[in-house]
mmCIF file with all atom_site columns, C-alpha atoms in Angstrom:
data_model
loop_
_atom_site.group_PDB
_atom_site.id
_atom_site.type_symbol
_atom_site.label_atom_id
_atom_site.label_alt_id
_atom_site.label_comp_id
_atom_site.label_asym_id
_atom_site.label_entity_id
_atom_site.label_seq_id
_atom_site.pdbx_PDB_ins_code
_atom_site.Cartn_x
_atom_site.Cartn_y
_atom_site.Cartn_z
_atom_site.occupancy
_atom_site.B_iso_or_equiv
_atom_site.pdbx_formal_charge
_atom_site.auth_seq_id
_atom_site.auth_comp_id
_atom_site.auth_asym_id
_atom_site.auth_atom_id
_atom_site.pdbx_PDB_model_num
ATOM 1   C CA . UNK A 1 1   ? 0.000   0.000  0.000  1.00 0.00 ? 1   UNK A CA 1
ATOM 2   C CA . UNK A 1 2   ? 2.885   2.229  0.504  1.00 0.00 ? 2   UNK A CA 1
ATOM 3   C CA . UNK A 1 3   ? 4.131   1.513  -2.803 1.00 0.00 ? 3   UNK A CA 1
ATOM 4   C CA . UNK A 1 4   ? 0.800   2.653  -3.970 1.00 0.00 ? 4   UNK A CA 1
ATOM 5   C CA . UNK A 1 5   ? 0.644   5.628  -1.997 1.00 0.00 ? 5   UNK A CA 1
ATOM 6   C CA . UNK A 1 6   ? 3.884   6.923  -3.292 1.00 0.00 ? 6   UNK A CA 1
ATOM 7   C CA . UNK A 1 7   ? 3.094   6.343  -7.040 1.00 0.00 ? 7   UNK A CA 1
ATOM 8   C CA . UNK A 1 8   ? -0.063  8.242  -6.960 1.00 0.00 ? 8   UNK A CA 1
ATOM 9   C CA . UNK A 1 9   ? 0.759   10.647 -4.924 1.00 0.00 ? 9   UNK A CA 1
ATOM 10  C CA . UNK A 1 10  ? 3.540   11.672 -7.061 1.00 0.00 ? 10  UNK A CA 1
ATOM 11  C CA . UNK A 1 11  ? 1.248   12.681 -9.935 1.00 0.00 ? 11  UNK A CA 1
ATOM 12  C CA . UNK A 1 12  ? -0.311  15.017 -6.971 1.00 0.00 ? 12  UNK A CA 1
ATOM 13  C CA . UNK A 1 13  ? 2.042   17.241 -5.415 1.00 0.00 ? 13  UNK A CA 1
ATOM 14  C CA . UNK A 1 14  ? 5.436   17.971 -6.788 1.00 0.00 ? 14  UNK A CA 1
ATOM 15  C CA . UNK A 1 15  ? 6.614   18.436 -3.762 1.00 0.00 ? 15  UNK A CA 1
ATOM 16  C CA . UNK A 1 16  ? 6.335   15.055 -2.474 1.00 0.00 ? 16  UNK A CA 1
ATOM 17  C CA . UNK A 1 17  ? 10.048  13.918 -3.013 1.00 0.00 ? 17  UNK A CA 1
ATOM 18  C CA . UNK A 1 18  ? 10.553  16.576 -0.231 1.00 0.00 ? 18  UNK A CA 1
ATOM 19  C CA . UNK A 1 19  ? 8.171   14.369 1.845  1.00 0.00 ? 19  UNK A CA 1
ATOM 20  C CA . UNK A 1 20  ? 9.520   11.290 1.166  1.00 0.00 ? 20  UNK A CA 1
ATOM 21  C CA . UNK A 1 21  ? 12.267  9.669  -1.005 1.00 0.00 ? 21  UNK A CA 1
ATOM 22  C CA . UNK A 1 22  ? 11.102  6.322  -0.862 1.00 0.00 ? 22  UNK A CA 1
ATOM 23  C CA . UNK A 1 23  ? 7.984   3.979  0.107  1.00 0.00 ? 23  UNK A CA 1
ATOM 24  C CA . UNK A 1 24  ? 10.017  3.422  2.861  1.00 0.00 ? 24  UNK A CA 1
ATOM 25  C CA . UNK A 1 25  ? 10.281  6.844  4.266  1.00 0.00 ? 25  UNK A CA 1
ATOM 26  C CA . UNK A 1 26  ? 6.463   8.108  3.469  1.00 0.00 ? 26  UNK A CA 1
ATOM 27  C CA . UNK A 1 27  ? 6.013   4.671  5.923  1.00 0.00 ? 27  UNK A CA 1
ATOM 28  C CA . UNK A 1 28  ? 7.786   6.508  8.489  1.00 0.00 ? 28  UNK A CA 1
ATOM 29  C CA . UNK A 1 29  ? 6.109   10.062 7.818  1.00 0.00 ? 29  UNK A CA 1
ATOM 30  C CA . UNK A 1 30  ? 2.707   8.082  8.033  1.00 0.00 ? 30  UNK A CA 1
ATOM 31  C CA . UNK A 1 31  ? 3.015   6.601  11.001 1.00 0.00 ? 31  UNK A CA 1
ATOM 32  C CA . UNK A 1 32  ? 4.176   9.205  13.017 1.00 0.00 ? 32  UNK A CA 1
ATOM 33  C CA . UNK A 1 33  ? 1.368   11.353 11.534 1.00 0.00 ? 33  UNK A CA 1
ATOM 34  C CA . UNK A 1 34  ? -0.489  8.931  12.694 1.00 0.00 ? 34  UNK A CA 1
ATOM 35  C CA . UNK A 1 35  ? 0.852   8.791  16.000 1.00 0.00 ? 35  UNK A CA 1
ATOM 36  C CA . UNK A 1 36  ? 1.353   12.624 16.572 1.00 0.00 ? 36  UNK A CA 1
ATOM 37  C CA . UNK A 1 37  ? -2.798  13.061 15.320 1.00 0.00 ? 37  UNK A CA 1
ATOM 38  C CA . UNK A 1 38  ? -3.889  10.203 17.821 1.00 0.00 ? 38  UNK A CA 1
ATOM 39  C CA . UNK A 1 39  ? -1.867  11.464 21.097 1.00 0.00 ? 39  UNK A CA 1
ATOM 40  C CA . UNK A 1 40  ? -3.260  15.143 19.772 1.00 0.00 ? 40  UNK A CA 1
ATOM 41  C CA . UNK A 1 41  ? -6.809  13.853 19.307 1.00 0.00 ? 41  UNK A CA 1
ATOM 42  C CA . UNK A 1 42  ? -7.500  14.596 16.311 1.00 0.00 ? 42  UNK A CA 1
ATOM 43  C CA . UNK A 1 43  ? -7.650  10.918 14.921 1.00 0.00 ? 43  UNK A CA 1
ATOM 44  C CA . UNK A 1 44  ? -9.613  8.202  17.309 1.00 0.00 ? 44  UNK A CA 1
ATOM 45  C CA . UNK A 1 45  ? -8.115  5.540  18.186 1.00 0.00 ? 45  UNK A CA 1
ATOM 46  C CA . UNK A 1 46  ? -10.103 2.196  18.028 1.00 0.00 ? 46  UNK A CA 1
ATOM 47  C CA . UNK A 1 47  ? -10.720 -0.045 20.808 1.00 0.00 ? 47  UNK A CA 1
ATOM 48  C CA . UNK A 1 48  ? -7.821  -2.826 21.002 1.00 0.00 ? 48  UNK A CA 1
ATOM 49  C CA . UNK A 1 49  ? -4.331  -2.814 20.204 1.00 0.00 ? 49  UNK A CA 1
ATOM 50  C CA . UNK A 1 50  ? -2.654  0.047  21.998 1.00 0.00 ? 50  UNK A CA 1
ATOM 51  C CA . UNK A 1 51  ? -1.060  2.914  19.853 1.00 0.00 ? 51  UNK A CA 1
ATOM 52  C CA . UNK A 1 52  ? 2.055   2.200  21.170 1.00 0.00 ? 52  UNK A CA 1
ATOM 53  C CA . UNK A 1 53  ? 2.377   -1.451 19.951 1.00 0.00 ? 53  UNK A CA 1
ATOM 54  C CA . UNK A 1 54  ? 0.332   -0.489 16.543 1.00 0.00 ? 54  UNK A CA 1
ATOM 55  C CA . UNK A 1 55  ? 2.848   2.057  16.266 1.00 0.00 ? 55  UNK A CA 1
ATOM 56  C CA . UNK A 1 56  ? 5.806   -0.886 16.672 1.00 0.00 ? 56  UNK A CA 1
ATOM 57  C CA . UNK A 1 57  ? 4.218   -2.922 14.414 1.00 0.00 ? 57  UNK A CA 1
ATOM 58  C CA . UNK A 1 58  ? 3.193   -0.652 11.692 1.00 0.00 ? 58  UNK A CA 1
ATOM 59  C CA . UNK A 1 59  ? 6.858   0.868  11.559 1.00 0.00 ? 59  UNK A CA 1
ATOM 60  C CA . UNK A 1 60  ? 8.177   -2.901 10.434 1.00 0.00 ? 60  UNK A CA 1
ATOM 61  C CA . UNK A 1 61  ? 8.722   -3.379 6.602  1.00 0.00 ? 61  UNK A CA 1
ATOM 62  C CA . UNK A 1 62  ? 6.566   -5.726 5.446  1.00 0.00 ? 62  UNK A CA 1
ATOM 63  C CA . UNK A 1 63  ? 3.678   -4.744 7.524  1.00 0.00 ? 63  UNK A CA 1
ATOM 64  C CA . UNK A 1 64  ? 0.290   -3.935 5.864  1.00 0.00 ? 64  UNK A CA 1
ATOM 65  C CA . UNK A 1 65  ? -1.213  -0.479 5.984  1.00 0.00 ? 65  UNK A CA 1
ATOM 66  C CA . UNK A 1 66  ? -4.647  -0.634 7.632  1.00 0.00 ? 66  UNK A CA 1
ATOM 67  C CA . UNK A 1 67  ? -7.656  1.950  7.701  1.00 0.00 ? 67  UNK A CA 1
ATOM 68  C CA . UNK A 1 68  ? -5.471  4.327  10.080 1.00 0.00 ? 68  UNK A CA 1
ATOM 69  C CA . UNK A 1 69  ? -2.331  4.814  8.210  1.00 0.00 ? 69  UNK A CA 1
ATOM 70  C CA . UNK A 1 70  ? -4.995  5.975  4.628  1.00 0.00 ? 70  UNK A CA 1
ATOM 71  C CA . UNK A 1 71  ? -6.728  7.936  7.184  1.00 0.00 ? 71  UNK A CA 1
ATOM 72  C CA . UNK A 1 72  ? -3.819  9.896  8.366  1.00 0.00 ? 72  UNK A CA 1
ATOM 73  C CA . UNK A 1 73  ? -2.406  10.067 4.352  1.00 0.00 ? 73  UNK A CA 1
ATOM 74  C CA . UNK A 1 74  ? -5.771  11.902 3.350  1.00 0.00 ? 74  UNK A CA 1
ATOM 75  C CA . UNK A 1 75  ? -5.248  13.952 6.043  1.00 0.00 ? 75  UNK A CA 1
ATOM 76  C CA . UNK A 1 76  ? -1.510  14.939 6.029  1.00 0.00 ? 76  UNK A CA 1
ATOM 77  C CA . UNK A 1 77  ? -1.600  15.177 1.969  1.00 0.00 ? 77  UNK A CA 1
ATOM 78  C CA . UNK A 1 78  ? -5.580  17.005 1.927  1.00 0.00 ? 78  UNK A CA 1
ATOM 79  C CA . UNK A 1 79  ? -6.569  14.463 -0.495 1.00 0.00 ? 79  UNK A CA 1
ATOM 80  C CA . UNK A 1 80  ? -9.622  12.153 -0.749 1.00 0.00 ? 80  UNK A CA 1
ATOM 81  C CA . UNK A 1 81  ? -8.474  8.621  -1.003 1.00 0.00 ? 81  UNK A CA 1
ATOM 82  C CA . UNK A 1 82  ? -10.512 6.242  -3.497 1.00 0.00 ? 82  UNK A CA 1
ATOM 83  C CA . UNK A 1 83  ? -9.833  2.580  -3.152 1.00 0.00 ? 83  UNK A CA 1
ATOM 84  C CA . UNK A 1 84  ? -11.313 0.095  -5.234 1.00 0.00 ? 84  UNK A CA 1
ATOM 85  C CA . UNK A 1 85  ? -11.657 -3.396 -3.388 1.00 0.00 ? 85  UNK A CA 1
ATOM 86  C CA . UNK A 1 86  ? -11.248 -6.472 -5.013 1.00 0.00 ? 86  UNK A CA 1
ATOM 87  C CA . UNK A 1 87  ? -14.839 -7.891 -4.621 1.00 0.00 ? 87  UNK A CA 1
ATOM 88  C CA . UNK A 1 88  ? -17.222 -5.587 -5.090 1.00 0.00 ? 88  UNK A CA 1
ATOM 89  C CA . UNK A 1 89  ? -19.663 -6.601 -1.870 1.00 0.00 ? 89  UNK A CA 1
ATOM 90  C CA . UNK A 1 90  ? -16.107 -4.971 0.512  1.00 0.00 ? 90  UNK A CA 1
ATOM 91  C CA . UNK A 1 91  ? -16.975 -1.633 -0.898 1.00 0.00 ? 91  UNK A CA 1
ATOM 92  C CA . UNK A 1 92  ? -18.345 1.376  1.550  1.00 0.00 ? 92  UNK A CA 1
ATOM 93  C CA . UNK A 1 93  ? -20.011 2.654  -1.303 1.00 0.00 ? 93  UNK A CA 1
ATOM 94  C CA . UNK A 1 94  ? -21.642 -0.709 -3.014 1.00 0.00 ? 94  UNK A CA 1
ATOM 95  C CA . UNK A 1 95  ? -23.451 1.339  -5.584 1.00 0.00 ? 95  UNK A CA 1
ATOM 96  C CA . UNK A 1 96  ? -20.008 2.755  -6.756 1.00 0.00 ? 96  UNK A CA 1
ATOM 97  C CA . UNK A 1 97  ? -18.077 0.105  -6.091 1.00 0.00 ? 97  UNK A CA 1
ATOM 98  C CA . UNK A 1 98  ? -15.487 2.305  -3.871 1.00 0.00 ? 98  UNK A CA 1
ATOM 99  C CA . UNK A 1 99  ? -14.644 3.058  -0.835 1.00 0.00 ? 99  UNK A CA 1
ATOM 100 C CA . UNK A 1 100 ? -13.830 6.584  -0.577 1.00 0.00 ? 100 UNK A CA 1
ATOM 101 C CA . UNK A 1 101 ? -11.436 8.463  2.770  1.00 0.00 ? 101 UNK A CA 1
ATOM 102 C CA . UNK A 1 102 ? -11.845 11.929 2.591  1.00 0.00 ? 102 UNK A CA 1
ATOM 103 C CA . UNK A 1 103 ? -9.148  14.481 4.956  1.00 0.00 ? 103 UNK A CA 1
ATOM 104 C CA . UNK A 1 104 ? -10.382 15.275 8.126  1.00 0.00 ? 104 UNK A CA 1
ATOM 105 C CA . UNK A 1 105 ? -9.387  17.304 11.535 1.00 0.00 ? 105 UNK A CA 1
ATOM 106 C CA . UNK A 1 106 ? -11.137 14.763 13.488 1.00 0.00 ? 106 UNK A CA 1
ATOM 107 C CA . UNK A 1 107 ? -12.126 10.825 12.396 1.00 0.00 ? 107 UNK A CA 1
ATOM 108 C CA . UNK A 1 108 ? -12.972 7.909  13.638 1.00 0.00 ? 108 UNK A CA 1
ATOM 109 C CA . UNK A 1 109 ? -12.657 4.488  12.848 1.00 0.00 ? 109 UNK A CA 1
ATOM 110 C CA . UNK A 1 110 ? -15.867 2.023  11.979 1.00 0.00 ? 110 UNK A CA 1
ATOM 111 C CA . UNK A 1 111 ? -16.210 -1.305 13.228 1.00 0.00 ? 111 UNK A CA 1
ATOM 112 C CA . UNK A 1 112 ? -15.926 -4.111 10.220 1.00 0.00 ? 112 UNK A CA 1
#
């Protein structure tokens, strides 16, 4: 998802090598977002999994971005997120197909 992240955002703002180099760095910038927007509270934090170990585990390569890490992207970058799921029944928008995350000063997180 990082990967993804990166390529498209790169189309969006030219000034996003400034941001981050590498899928690897815009990881980093993400989850400290993140981090910095829960402990703020400006991003909710779901019931669960402390932020501290979410934090751990979301800073490891190879870890999957979940629902908070696009949150805090449309956020930090001001720009609506559109994912298209694989089956078409995953989508928060079945009629489109889509789920859309828009930017926001204060979000949280729906049960699946």
């Amino acid at each position: 998802m990082f990967h993804a992240l990166r390529d498209q955002l790169k189309f969006q703002q030219a000034s996003l090598a400034s941001i981050a180099a590498s899928h690897s760095q815009l990881r980093g910038k993400l989850v400290q977002a993140a981090f910095n927007s829960v402990k703020a509270g400006k991003l909710t934090w779901p019931e669960g999994e402390s932020v501290e170990e979410w934090r751990s585990g979301m800073a490891q390569e190879g870890t999957m971005g979940d629902e908070v890490i696009l949150q805090a992207a449309a956020n930090l970058f001001q720009r609506q997120i559109v994912i298209l799921p694989v089956f078409w029944s995953a989508a928060h928008l079945p009629s489109l197909g889509i789920t859309l995350i828009s930017p926001s000063s204060k979000t949280t997180k729906s049960p699946t």
